[in-house]
Coordinates of C-alpha atoms in Angstrom, one line a residue:
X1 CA 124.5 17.5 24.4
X2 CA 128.1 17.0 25.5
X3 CA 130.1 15.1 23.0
X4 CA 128.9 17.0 19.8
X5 CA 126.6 14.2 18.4
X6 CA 123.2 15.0 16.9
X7 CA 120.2 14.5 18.7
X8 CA 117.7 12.8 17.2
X9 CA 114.8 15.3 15.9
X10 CA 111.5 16.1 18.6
X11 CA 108.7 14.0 16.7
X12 CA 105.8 15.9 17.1
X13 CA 101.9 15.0 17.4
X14 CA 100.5 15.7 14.5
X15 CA 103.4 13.4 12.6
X16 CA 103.0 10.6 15.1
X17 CA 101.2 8.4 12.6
X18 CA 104.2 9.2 10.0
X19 CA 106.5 8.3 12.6
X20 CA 105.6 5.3 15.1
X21 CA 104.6 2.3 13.7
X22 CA 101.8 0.9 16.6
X23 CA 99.8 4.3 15.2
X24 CA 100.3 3.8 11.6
X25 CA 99.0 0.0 12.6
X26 CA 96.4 1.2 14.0
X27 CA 95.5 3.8 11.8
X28 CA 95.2 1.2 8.6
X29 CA 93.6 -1.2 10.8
X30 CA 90.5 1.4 11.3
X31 CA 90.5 2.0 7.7
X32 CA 90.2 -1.8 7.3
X33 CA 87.0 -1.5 10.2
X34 CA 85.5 1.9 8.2
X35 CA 85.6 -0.1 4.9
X36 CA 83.9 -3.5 6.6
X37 CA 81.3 -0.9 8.1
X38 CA 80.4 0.7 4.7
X39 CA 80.0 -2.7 2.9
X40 CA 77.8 -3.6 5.3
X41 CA 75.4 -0.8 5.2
X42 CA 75.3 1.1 1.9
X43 CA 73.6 -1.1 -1.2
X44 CA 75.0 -2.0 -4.1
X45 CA 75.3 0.7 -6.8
X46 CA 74.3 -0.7 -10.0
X47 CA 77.8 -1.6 -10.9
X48 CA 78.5 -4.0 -8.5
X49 CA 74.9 -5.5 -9.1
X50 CA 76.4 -6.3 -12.7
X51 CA 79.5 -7.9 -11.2
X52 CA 77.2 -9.8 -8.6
X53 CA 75.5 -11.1 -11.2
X54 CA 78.7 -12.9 -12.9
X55 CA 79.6 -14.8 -9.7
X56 CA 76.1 -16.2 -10.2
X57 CA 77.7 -17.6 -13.4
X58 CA 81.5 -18.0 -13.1
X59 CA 83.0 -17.8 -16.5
X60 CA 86.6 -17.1 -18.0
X61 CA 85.5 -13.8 -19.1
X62 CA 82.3 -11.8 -19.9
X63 CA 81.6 -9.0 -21.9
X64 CA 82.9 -5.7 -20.6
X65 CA 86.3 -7.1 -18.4
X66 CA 87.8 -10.0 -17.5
X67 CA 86.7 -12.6 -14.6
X68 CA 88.4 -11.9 -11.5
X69 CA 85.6 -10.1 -9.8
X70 CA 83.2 -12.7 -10.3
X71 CA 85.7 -14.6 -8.6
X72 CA 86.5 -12.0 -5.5
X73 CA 82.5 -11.9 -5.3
X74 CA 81.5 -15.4 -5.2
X75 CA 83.5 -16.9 -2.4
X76 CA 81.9 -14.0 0.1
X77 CA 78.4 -14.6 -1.2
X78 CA 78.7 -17.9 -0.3
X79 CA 79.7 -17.4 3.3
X80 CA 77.1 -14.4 4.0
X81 CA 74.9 -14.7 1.1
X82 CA 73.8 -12.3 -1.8
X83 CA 74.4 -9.0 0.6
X84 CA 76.0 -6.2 0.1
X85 CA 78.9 -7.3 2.7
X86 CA 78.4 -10.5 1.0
X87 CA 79.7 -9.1 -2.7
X88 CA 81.9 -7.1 -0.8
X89 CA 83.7 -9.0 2.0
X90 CA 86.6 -10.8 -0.6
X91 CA 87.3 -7.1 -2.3
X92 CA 87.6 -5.3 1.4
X93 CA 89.6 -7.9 3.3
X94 CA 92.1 -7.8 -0.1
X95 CA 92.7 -4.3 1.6
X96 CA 94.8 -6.5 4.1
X97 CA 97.4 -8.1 1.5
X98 CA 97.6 -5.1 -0.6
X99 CA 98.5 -2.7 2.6
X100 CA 101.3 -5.7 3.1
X101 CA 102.3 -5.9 -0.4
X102 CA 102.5 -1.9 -0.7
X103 CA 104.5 -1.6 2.8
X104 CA 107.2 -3.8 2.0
X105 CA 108.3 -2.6 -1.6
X106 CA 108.7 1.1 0.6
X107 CA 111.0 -0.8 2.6
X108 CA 112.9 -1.8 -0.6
X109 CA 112.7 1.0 -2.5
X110 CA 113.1 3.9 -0.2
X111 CA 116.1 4.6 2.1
X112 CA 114.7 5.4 4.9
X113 CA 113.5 2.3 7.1
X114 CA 109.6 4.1 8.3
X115 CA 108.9 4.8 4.4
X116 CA 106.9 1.3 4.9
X117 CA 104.5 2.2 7.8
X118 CA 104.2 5.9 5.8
X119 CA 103.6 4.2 2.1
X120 CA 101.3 1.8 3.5
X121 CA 99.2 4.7 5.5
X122 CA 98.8 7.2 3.1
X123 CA 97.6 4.6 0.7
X124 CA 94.9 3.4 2.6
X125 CA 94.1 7.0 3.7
X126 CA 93.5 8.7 -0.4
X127 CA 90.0 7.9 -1.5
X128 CA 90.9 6.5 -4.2
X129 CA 92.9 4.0 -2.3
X130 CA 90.4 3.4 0.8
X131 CA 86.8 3.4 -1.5
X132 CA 88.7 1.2 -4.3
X133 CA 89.3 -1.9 -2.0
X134 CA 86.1 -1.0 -0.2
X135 CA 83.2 -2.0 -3.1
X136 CA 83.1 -4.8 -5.5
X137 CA 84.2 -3.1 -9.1
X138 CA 87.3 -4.7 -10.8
X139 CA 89.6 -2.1 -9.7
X140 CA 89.9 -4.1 -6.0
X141 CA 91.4 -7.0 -7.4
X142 CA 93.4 -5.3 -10.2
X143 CA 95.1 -2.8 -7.1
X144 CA 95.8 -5.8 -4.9
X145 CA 97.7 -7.9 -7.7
X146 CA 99.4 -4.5 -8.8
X147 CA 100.7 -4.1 -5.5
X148 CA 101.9 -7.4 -5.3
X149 CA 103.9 -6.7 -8.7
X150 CA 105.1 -3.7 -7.3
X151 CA 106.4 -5.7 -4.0
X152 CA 108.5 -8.5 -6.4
X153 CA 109.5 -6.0 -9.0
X154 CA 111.1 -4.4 -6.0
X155 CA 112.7 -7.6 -4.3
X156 CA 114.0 -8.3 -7.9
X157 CA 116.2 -5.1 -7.8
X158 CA 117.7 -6.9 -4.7
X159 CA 117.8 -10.5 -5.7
X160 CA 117.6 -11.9 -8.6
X161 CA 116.9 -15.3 -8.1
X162 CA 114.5 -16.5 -11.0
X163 CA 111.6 -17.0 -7.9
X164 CA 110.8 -12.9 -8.1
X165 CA 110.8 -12.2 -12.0
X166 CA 108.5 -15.3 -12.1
X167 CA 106.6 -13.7 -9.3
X168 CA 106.2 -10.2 -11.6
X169 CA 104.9 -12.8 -14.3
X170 CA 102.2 -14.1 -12.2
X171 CA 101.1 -10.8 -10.6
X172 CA 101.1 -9.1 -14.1
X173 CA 98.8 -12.0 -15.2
X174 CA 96.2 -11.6 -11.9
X175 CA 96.3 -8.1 -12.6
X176 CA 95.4 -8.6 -16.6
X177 CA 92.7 -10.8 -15.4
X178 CA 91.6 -8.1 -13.3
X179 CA 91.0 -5.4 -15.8
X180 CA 92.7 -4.9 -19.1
X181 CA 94.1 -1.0 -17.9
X182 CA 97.2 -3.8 -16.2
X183 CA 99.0 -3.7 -19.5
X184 CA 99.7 -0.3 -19.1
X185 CA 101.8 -1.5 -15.8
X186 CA 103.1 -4.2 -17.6
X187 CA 104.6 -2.1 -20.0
X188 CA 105.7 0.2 -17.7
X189 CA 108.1 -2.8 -16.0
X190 CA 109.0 -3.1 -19.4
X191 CA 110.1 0.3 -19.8
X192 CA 112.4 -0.2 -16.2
X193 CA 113.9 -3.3 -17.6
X194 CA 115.4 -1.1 -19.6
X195 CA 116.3 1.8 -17.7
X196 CA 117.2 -0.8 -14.9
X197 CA 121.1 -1.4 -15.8
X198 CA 121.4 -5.3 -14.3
X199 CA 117.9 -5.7 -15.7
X200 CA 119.0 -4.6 -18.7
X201 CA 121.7 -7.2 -18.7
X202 CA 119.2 -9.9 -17.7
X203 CA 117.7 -9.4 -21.4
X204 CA 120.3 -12.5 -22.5
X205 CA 119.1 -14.6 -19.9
X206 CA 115.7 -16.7 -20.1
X207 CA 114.1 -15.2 -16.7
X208 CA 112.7 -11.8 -17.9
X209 CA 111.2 -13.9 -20.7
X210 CA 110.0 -16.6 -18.4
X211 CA 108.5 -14.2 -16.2
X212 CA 106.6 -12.6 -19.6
X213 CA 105.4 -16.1 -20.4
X214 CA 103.9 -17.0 -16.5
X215 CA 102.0 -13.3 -17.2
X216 CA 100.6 -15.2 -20.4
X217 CA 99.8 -18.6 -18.8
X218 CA 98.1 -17.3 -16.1
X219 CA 95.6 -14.6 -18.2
X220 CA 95.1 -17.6 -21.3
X221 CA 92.0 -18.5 -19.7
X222 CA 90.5 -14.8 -20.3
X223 CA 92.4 -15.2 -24.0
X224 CA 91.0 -18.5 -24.9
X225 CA 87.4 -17.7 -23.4
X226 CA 88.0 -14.3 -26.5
X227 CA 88.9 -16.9 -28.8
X228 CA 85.9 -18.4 -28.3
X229 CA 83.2 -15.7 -28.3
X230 CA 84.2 -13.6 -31.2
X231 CA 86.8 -11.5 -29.3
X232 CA 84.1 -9.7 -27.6
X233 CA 85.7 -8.4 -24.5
X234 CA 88.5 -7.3 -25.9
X235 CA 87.1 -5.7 -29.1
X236 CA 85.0 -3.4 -26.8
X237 CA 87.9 -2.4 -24.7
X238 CA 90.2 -2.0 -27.6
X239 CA 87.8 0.6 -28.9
X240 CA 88.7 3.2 -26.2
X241 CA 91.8 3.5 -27.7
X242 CA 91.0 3.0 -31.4
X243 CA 87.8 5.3 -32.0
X244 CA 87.5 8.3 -34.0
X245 CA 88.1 11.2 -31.6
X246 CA 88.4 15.2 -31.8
X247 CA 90.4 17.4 -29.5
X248 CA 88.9 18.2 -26.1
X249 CA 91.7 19.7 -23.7
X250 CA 88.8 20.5 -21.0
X251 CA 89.0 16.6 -19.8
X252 CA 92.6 16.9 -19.0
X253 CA 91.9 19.8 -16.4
X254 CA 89.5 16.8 -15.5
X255 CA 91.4 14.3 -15.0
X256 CA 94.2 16.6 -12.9
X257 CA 91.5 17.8 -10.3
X258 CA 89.9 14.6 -9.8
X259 CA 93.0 12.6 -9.1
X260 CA 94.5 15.7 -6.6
X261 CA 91.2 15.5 -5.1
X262 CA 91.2 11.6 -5.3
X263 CA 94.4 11.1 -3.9
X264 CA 94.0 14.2 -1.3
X265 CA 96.0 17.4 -2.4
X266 CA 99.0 17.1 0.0
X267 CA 99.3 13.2 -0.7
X268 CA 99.0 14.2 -4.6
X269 CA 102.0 17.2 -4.0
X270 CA 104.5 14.6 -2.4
X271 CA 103.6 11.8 -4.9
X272 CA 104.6 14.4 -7.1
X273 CA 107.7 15.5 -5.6
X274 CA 109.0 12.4 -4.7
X275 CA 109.5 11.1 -8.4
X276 CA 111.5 14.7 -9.4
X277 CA 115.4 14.5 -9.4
X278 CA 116.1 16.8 -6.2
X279 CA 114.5 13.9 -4.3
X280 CA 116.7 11.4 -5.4
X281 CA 117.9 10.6 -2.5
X282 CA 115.1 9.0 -0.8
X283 CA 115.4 6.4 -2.8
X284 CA 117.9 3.7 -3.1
X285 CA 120.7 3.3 -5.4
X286 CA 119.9 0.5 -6.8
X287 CA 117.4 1.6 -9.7
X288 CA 114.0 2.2 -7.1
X289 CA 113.5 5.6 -8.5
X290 CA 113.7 4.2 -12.2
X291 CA 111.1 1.5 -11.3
X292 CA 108.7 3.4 -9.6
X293 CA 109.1 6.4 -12.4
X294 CA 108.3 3.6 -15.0
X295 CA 105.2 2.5 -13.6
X296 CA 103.5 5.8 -13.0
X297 CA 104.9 7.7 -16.0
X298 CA 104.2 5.2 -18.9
X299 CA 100.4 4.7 -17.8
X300 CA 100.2 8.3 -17.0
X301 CA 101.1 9.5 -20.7
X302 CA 98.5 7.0 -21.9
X303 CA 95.5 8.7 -19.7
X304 CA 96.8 12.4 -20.6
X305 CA 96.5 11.5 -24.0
X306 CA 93.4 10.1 -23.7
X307 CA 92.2 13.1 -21.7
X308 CA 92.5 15.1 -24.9
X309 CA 90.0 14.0 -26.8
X310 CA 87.5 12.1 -24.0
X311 CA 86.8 11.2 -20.3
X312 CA 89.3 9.5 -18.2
X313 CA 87.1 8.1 -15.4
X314 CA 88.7 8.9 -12.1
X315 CA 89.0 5.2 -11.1
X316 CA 91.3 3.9 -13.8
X317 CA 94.5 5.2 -12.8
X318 CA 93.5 3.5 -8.9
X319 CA 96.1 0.5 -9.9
X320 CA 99.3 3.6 -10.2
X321 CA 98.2 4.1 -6.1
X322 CA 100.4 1.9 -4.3
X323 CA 103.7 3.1 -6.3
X324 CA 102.1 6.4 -5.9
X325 CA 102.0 6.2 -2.4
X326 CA 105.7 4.5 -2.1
X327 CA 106.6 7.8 -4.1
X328 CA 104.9 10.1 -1.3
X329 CA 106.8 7.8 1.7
X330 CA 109.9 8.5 -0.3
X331 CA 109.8 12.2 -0.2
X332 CA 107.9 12.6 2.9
X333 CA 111.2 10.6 5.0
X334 CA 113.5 13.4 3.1
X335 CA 111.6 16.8 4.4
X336 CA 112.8 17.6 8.1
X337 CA 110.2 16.8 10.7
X338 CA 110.4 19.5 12.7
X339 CA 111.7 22.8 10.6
X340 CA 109.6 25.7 10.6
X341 CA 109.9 26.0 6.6
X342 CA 106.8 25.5 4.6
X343 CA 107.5 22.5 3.6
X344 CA 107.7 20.9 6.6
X345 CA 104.3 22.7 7.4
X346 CA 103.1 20.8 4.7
X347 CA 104.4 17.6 5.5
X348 CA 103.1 18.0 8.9
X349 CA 99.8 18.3 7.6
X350 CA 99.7 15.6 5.0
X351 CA 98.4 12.9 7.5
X352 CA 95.5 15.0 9.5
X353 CA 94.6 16.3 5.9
X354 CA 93.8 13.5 4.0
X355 CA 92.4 11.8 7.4
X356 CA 90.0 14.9 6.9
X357 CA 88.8 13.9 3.8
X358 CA 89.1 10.5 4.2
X359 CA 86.4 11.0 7.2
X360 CA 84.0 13.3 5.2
X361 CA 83.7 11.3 2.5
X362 CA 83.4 8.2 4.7
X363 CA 80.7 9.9 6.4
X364 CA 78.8 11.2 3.5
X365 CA 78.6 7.7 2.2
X366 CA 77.5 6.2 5.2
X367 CA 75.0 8.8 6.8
X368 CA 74.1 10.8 3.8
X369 CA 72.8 11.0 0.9
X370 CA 71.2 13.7 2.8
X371 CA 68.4 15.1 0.9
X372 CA 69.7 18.6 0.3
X373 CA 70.9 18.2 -3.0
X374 CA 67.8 16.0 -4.0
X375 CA 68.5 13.7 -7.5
X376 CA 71.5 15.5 -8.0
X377 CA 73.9 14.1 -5.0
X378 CA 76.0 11.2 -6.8
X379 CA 75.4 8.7 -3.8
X380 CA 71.7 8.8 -3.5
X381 CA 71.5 8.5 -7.3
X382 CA 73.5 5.6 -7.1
X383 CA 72.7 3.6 -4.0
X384 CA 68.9 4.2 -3.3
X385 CA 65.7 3.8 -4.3
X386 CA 66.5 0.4 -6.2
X387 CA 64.5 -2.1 -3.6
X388 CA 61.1 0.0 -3.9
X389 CA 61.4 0.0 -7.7
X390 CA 62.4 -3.2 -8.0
X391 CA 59.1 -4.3 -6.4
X392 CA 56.9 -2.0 -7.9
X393 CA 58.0 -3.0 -11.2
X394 CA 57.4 -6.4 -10.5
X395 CA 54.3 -6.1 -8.6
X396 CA 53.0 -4.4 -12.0
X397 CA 55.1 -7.3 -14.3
X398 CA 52.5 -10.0 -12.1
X399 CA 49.6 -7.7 -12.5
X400 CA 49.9 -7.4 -16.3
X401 CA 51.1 -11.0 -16.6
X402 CA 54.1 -10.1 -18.2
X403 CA 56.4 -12.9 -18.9
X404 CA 59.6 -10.7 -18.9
X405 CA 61.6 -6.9 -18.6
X406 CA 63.1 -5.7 -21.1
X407 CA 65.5 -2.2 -20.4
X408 CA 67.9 0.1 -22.3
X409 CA 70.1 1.1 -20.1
X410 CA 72.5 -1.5 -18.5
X411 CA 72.6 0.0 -15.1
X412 CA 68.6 -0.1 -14.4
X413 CA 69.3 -3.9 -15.8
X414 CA 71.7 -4.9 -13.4
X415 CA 70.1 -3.5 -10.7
X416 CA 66.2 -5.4 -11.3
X417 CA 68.0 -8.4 -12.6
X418 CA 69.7 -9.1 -9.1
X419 CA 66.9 -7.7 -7.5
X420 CA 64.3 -9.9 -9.4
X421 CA 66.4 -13.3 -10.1
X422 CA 63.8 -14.8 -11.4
X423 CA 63.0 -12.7 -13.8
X424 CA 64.3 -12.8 -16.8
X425 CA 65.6 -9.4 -17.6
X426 CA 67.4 -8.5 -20.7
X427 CA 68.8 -5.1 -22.0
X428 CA 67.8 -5.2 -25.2
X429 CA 70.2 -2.7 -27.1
X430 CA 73.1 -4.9 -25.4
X431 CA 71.7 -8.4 -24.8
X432 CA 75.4 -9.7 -25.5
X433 CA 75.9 -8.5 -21.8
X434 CA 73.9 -11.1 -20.3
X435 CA 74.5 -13.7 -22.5
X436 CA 76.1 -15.2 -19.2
X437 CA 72.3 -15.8 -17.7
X438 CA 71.3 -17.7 -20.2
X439 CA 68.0 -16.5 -21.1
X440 CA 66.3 -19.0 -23.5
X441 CA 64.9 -16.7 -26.5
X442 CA 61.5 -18.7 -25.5
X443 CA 61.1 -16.6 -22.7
X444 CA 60.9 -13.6 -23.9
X445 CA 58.2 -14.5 -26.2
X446 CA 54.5 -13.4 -25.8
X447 CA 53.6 -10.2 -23.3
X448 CA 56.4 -8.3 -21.2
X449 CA 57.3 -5.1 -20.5
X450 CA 60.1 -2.3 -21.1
X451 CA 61.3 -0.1 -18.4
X452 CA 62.8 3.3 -19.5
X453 CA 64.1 6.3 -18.1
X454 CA 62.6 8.4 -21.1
X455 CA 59.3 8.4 -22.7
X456 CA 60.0 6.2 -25.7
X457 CA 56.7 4.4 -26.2
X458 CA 56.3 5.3 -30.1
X459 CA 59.5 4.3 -30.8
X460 CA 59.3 0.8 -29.1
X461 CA 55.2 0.7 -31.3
X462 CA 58.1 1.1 -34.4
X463 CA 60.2 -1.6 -33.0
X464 CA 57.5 -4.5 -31.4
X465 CA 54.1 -3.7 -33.7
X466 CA 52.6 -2.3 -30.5
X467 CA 53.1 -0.4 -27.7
X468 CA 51.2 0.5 -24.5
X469 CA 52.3 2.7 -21.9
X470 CA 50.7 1.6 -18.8
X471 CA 52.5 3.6 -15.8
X472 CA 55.2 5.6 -14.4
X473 CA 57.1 4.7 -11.7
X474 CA 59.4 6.9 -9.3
X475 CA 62.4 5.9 -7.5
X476 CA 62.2 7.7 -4.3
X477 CA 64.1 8.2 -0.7
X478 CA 63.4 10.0 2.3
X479 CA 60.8 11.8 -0.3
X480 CA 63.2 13.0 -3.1
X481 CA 62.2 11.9 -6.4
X482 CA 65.3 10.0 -8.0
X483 CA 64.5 9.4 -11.2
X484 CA 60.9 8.0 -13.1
X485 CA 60.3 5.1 -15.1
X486 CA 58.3 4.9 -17.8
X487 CA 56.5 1.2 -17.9
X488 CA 55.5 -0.1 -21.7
X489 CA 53.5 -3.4 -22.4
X490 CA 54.7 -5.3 -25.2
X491 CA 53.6 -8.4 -26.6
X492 CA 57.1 -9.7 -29.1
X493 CA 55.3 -13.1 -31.0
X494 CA 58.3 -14.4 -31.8
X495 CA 61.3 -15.7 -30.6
X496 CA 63.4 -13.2 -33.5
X497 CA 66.4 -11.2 -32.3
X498 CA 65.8 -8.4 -29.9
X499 CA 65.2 -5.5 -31.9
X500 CA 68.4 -2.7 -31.3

C-alpha cells in the first residue's frame, strides 16, 4: 500500500458463502434440490394427509384454517398425482419466490449491498426456514406471502407510489388466507406506520387505507365462507386466545429453546443483535430498522404471552423468518470479517454452523428414523407405518363387512381417509372436520368399525348399544412397534348424530 488508502479486507473460506454471491446461489439452490429430494421420498405425516384431503374438495375455508393450502396442494397433485411430491411440489418450489422476495427487502433495508445474498442464505439454511417451505402445512404459503409483504413494505419506505401500499394490502390478504397467525404481521405494519415518520404522514391520505381494504378484498372469500358456516373457523382459532388459562412459565423456556434451536443458535444470536440500537447502523436511515423491529416485536409479545400459560408450537412464529433473517444480514455486514475478536469468530461460523444442522436434520429425515429410539423418535412416529395399517384395517373392514370407520383422533383419520378414499371415514368426536367430504349420514348406517389408540370398547357399548372388540392392530417399521390399534365392530341403526 503506497498512497495510504485502505485495502479491502482478505475474505476468508469459511465466509465465502457470506461473501460471493455465485456460492450463496448455489448454496440456496441445493437447499431448493434437498427440499425436492425429501418431498419425494418421506410420506406424508398425518397433517399434510388432512391438507391433501381439502384439495380433494377446494372450498373458501374449512374448519381448522383457511384455504390456501388446499390450493398450493391441488395444482401439484394434478401434475404428479396424489404423492407425496405431488402434495408437496407447489409448497417447495414457493421456496423459489420467497428466497427472491426475502433477498431484495435486505437490499432495501440494510446498508450494505451483500446483506441480500446473506438474508436470503441464512433463511433457507434455519430449519424452520428450509423444513417450513419443504412439506405441505399452511405455514409454506403463509411464509411466502409474508415475505412478499416484507419485500413491498420495504420498497414503500423508498417509493411511495400507491402500486406498493396496495402491494402490502394484497400480500397481507394471501398471507390471512394462509393462516390466521398473519394478523399478527399485519398489525405489526400497523405499528411501523406509526413509528415510520412519512408513513405516519401518509395517515391523511387514502393509500394506507386502500392498501388495508385490498387486505380485506382479497381474504372476504375465507370471511364470507365464516359467514356462512356458523363462524366455525374462526371461533376455533379465536379460542387460543380467549380460553380460560393458568400461569405456566415452563412453556416460555419452551418456546426460547425451540426457536434458538429452530433457527440455529448463531443465526438466532445475530437475528438478535441486529434489531438492538448499537447496530443501528446496518440499516438504512430511512425507517428499515423501525419496520423490521415492528414486525418481529409485536408478534413476538403475543407468543411470550401466550407461552405463559400454554404451548406455543415451534412452527407458528415460521412467518417472523424472512425479517428475521434480513435482521441477521443486517448485523452480520457490520462485524469485521477478518478480526480475531470473538465476535468475528462467531460470525465466521454462523454459515458452516447452521449448514451443520441444516444437514443433520436433513439427513435424519431422509435416512432415519433409525430404529434406536423405537416409538419414541418424532419422525418415525410421524411418517411410518401408515400404508400397512391402512390395509390391514381395511382388509379386516371387508372381512367383517363393515360399511364404514369411525376414529377419535383426527390424525389416524386423516391419515386412513387419504389412504382408503373410498371409504368413508369420519372422526366422530369432530365430524365438523370433514364435513368437506360429504359423507351422506346413510352411510354410516348399519355395521362399521372404530379404530382407537386406547382400549375404549365399553365406552363405545355406552355410546352405540353394542360393542365388539374384534382385533388389535400394530403399526410397525423395520420391526419397532409404533403404536396399536384397537378394532371395535359396531352396528349404529340409525342415521342419528354421531354420538361425542
Amino acid at each position: 500500500m503506497t498512497d495510504g488508502a485502505p485495502q479491502a479486507p482478505v475474505l476468508r473460506p469459511a465466509l465465502a458463502p457470506l461473501e460471493r454471491l455465485p456460492l450463496a446461489l448455489g448454496l440456496v439452490a441445493l437447499t431448493v434440490l434437498a427440499r425436492l429430494l425429501l418431498a419425494a421420498l418421506v410420506p406424508l405425516v398425518p397433517d399434510e394427509a388432512y391438507y391433501a384431503l381439502w384439495s380433494t374438495r377446494l372450498s373458501a375455508g374449512y374448519f381448522d384454517h383457511p384455504p390456501m393450502i388446499a390450493w398450493f396442494i391441488r395444482p401439484g397433485t394434478m401434475l404428479l398425482g396424489e404423492t407425496p411430491l405431488g402434495v408437496r411440489l407447489v409448497p417447495v418450489l414457493s421456496a423459489l419466490p420467497a428466497t427472491f422476495f426475502i433477498w431484495r427487502a435486505a437490499r432495501h433495508l440494510v446498508a450494505d449491498p451483500r446483506a441480500g445474498a446473506i438474508a436470503a442464505l441464512v433463511f433457507n439454511l434455519t430449519l424452520l426456514g428450509f423444513f417450513g417451505l419443504a412439506v405441505a402445512t399452511p405455514d409454506a404459503p403463509l411464509i411466502l406471502f409474508s415475505a412478499a409483504m416484507l419485500y413491498a413494505a420495504a420498497r414503500l419506505l423508498d417509493d411511495e407510489r400507491p402500486f406498493w401500499w396496495l402491494a402490502v394490502g394484497v400480500a397481507t390478504g394471501l398471507a390471512l388466507l394462509s393462516k390466521y397467525s398473519a394478523a399478527l404481521a399485519a398489525a405489526g405494519f400497523g405499528i411501523a406506520v406509526l413509528l415510520v415518520p412519512a408513513w405516519r404522514r401518509r395517515l391523511l391520505s387514502p393509500w394506507p387505507w386502500a392498501a388495508l381494504l385490498a387486505a380485506l378484498v382479497v381474504f372476504s372469500p375465507n370471511l364470507i365462507w365464516n359467514a356462512l358456516n356458523g363462524w366455525a373457523t374462526i371461533m376455533k382459532q379465536g379460542g387460543r386466545t380467549t380460553e380460560a388459562w393458568q400461569f405456566q412459565p415452563q412453556y416460555l423456556l419452551e418456546f426460547l429453546a425451540a426457536q434458538i434451536g429452530l433457527a440455529t443458535p448463531l443465526v438466532f444470536l445475530f437475528a438478535v443483535l441486529g434489531l438492538l440500537p448499537g447496530y443501528r447502523k446496518g440499516w438504512r436511515a430511512n425507517g428499515a430498522m423501525r419496520l423490521v423491529l415492528a414486525l418481529v416485536l409485536v408478534p413476538t409479545a403475543y407468543f411470550l404471552f401466550h407461552a405463559l400459560r400454554s404451548r406455543v408450537e415451534g412452527n407458528w412464529p415460521g412467518f417472523l423468518y424472512p425479517a428475521l433473517a434480513v435482521a441477521t444480514a443486517a448485523a452480520l455486514t457490520l462485524v469485521p470479517a477478518d478480526a480475531g475478536n470473538r465476535l468475528s469468530r462467531l460470525r465466521r461460523a454462523t454459515i458452516p454452523v447452521a449448514l451443520g444442522f441444516l444437514a443433520f436434520a436433513f439427513i435424519y429425515a431422509l435416512v432415519v428414523p433409525v430404529t434406536l429410539l423405537g416409538s419414541r423418535d418424532p419422525i418415525l412416529r410421524l411418517t411410518c407405518g401408515w400404508h400397512g395399517l391402512g390395509e390391514a384395517i381395511d382388509t379386516i373392514r371387508r372381512e367383517t363387512g363393515a360399511r364404514y370407520i369411525l376414529t377419535y383422533d383426527y390424525q389416524l383419520n386423516a391419515e386412513l381417509a387419504w389412504l382408503l378414499p373410498d371409504v368413508p371415514v369420519v372422526q366422530a368426536n369432530e365430524s365438523q372436520r370433514y364435513d368437506f367430504l360429504g359423507h351422506d349420514a346413510d352411510a354410516l348406517v348399519g355395521p362399521g368399525i372404530v379404530v382407537t389408540r386406547d382400549p375404549i370398547e365399553q365406552e363405545l357399548a355406552g355410546l352405540f348399544g353394542s360393542a365388539e372388540r374384534i382385533a388389535v392392530v400394530p403399526r410397525r417399521f423395520r420391526g419397532v412397534t409404533i403404536a396399536d390399534y384397537y378394532i371395535v365392530r359396531i352396528d349404529r341403526p340409525t342415521a342419528t348424530p354421531l354420538p361425542q
